[in-house]
Short mmCIF file of C-alpha atoms in Angstrom, two decimals:
data_model
loop_
_atom_site.label_atom_id
_atom_site.label_comp_id
_atom_site.label_asym_id
_atom_site.label_seq_id
_atom_site.Cartn_x
_atom_site.Cartn_y
_atom_site.Cartn_z
CA MET A 1 19.49 -15.06 8.23
CA LEU A 2 16.64 -13.48 6.37
CA LEU A 3 16.83 -13.82 2.56
CA SER A 4 15.72 -10.88 0.35
CA ASP A 5 12.36 -11.31 -1.10
CA LEU A 6 12.76 -10.95 -4.86
CA TYR A 7 9.18 -9.78 -5.57
CA PRO A 8 9.47 -7.08 -8.17
CA LEU A 9 8.44 -3.42 -7.26
CA PRO A 10 6.67 -1.39 -10.23
CA ASN A 11 8.93 0.91 -12.11
CA ILE A 12 8.31 4.29 -10.62
CA ASN A 13 9.07 6.15 -13.80
CA ARG A 14 6.56 4.04 -15.70
CA LEU A 15 3.88 4.91 -13.09
CA VAL A 16 4.74 8.65 -13.05
CA ASP A 17 4.63 8.77 -16.79
CA GLY A 18 1.49 6.80 -17.02
CA ALA A 19 -0.41 9.48 -15.03
CA SER A 20 0.19 12.07 -17.67
CA GLY A 21 -2.79 12.84 -20.06
CA PHE A 22 -5.37 12.43 -17.19
CA THR A 23 -7.33 15.50 -15.92
CA LEU A 24 -8.23 14.09 -12.58
CA LEU A 25 -5.74 12.81 -10.20
CA SER A 26 -6.12 11.41 -6.66
CA PHE A 27 -3.11 10.42 -4.62
CA MET A 28 -3.48 8.36 -1.50
CA ASP A 29 -1.08 6.96 1.20
CA THR A 30 -1.98 3.98 3.16
CA TYR A 31 -0.56 3.27 6.71
CA LEU A 32 2.45 0.87 5.86
CA LEU A 33 2.74 -0.35 9.26
CA ARG A 34 -0.65 -2.22 9.67
CA ILE A 35 0.29 -5.55 8.14
CA ARG A 36 -0.21 -8.31 10.96
CA MET A 37 2.73 -10.55 11.42
CA TYR A 38 2.33 -14.34 11.07
CA LEU A 39 2.27 -15.74 14.52
CA TYR A 40 5.32 -17.83 14.07
CA ASN A 41 7.29 -14.77 12.96
CA GLU A 42 6.36 -12.75 16.05
CA PRO A 43 9.21 -14.31 18.15
CA LYS A 44 11.81 -13.31 15.59
CA THR A 45 11.12 -9.35 16.44
CA THR A 46 11.55 -9.90 20.13
CA PHE A 47 13.22 -7.20 22.00
CA ILE A 48 13.99 -6.68 25.63
CA ILE A 49 13.76 -3.43 27.63
CA ASP A 50 13.81 -2.64 31.34
CA SER A 51 9.96 -3.24 31.76
CA GLY A 52 9.84 -6.62 29.95
CA THR A 53 10.21 -8.64 26.88
CA PHE A 54 8.10 -7.94 23.82
CA CYS A 55 7.50 -8.73 20.23
CA TYR A 56 5.58 -6.94 17.29
CA LYS A 57 2.34 -7.89 16.29
CA VAL A 58 2.26 -5.82 13.05
CA MET A 59 5.39 -5.39 10.68
CA PRO A 60 7.54 -2.71 12.32
CA PHE A 61 9.47 -0.18 10.11
CA GLY A 62 12.93 -1.13 9.13
CA LEU A 63 12.12 -4.90 8.54
CA LYS A 64 14.06 -6.06 5.43
CA ASN A 65 11.24 -7.03 3.17
CA ILE A 66 8.43 -4.76 4.29
CA GLY A 67 8.28 -2.77 1.15
CA VAL A 68 7.91 -5.98 -1.12
CA THR A 69 5.55 -7.62 1.29
CA TYR A 70 3.37 -4.54 1.19
CA GLN A 71 3.58 -4.30 -2.75
CA ARG A 72 2.70 -8.08 -2.96
CA LEU A 73 -0.37 -7.37 -0.77
CA MET A 74 -1.52 -4.26 -2.72
CA ASP A 75 -1.01 -6.16 -6.20
CA ARG A 76 -3.20 -8.89 -4.69
CA ILE A 77 -6.06 -6.92 -3.35
CA PHE A 78 -6.22 -4.22 -6.23
CA LYS A 79 -5.49 -7.03 -9.05
CA ASP A 80 -8.99 -6.24 -10.48
CA VAL A 81 -8.48 -2.48 -10.96
CA MET A 82 -4.72 -2.24 -11.26
CA GLY A 83 -3.52 -0.81 -14.57
CA THR A 84 -6.94 0.59 -15.66
CA ASN A 85 -7.05 3.70 -13.66
CA VAL A 86 -5.44 2.71 -10.40
CA GLU A 87 -1.87 2.26 -9.71
CA THR A 88 0.10 1.35 -6.53
CA TYR A 89 3.64 1.78 -5.32
CA ILE A 90 4.05 0.04 -2.00
CA ASP A 91 1.85 2.29 0.25
CA ASP A 92 1.10 4.90 -2.35
CA MET A 93 -1.71 4.97 -4.81
CA VAL A 94 -2.93 7.06 -7.49
CA VAL A 95 -6.31 7.06 -9.13
CA LYS A 96 -6.43 8.46 -12.56
CA SER A 97 -9.24 9.68 -14.81
CA THR A 98 -10.61 11.87 -17.50
CA MET A 99 -14.01 12.28 -16.29
CA ALA A 100 -15.64 13.19 -12.78
CA ASN A 101 -17.98 10.35 -12.88
CA GLU A 102 -15.42 7.78 -13.94
CA HIS A 103 -13.05 9.07 -11.23
CA TYR A 104 -15.81 8.96 -8.45
CA ASN A 105 -16.50 5.43 -9.42
CA ALA A 106 -12.88 4.40 -9.31
CA LEU A 107 -12.38 6.12 -5.93
CA GLN A 108 -15.48 4.32 -4.68
CA ARG A 109 -14.09 1.11 -5.60
CA VAL A 110 -10.74 1.83 -4.08
CA PHE A 111 -12.39 2.72 -0.85
CA GLU A 112 -14.33 -0.50 -0.84
CA ILE A 113 -11.36 -2.67 -1.30
CA LEU A 114 -9.36 -0.75 1.41
CA ARG A 115 -12.51 -1.17 3.85
CA LYS A 116 -12.80 -4.94 2.84
CA HIS A 117 -9.20 -5.46 3.74
CA GLN A 118 -9.25 -3.22 6.80
CA LEU A 119 -6.49 -0.79 5.39
CA LYS A 120 -6.74 2.87 6.33
CA LEU A 121 -5.65 6.17 4.36
CA ASN A 122 -3.39 8.52 5.92
CA LEU A 123 -5.63 11.51 5.01
CA GLU A 124 -2.85 14.08 5.72
CA LYS A 125 -0.93 12.53 2.87
CA CYS A 126 -3.98 12.31 0.45
CA SER A 127 -4.98 14.73 -2.31
CA PHE A 128 -8.15 13.95 -4.22
CA GLY A 129 -9.29 15.43 -7.56
CA VAL A 130 -6.22 17.49 -8.33
#
């Protein structure tokens, strides 16, 4: 039996309200289904089909704790910029600024962090400088 992870998610209303008053906003969406599973957890995802027995190497959609696991990851890797002009909610991020150079610098820092941790953006779901 898998227990629920009680890691707290941010209050979405607080995040939305916190974006008001900023003149530049960039909304980004990361690929949620890119978190490597611990090797010892892979057998727990085993499934059998006609062509063989398989297990997941990355967390598949539908796992009980995927949202809070991803939020914990985002909180950890963005801890130095979180709450200033960067906020995250599971796989969604917002960069908020009042000046263009500040916004550019914040985006650059976010991209560096994403690159360092080998996370990718889903560009079809991103909007920059709106």
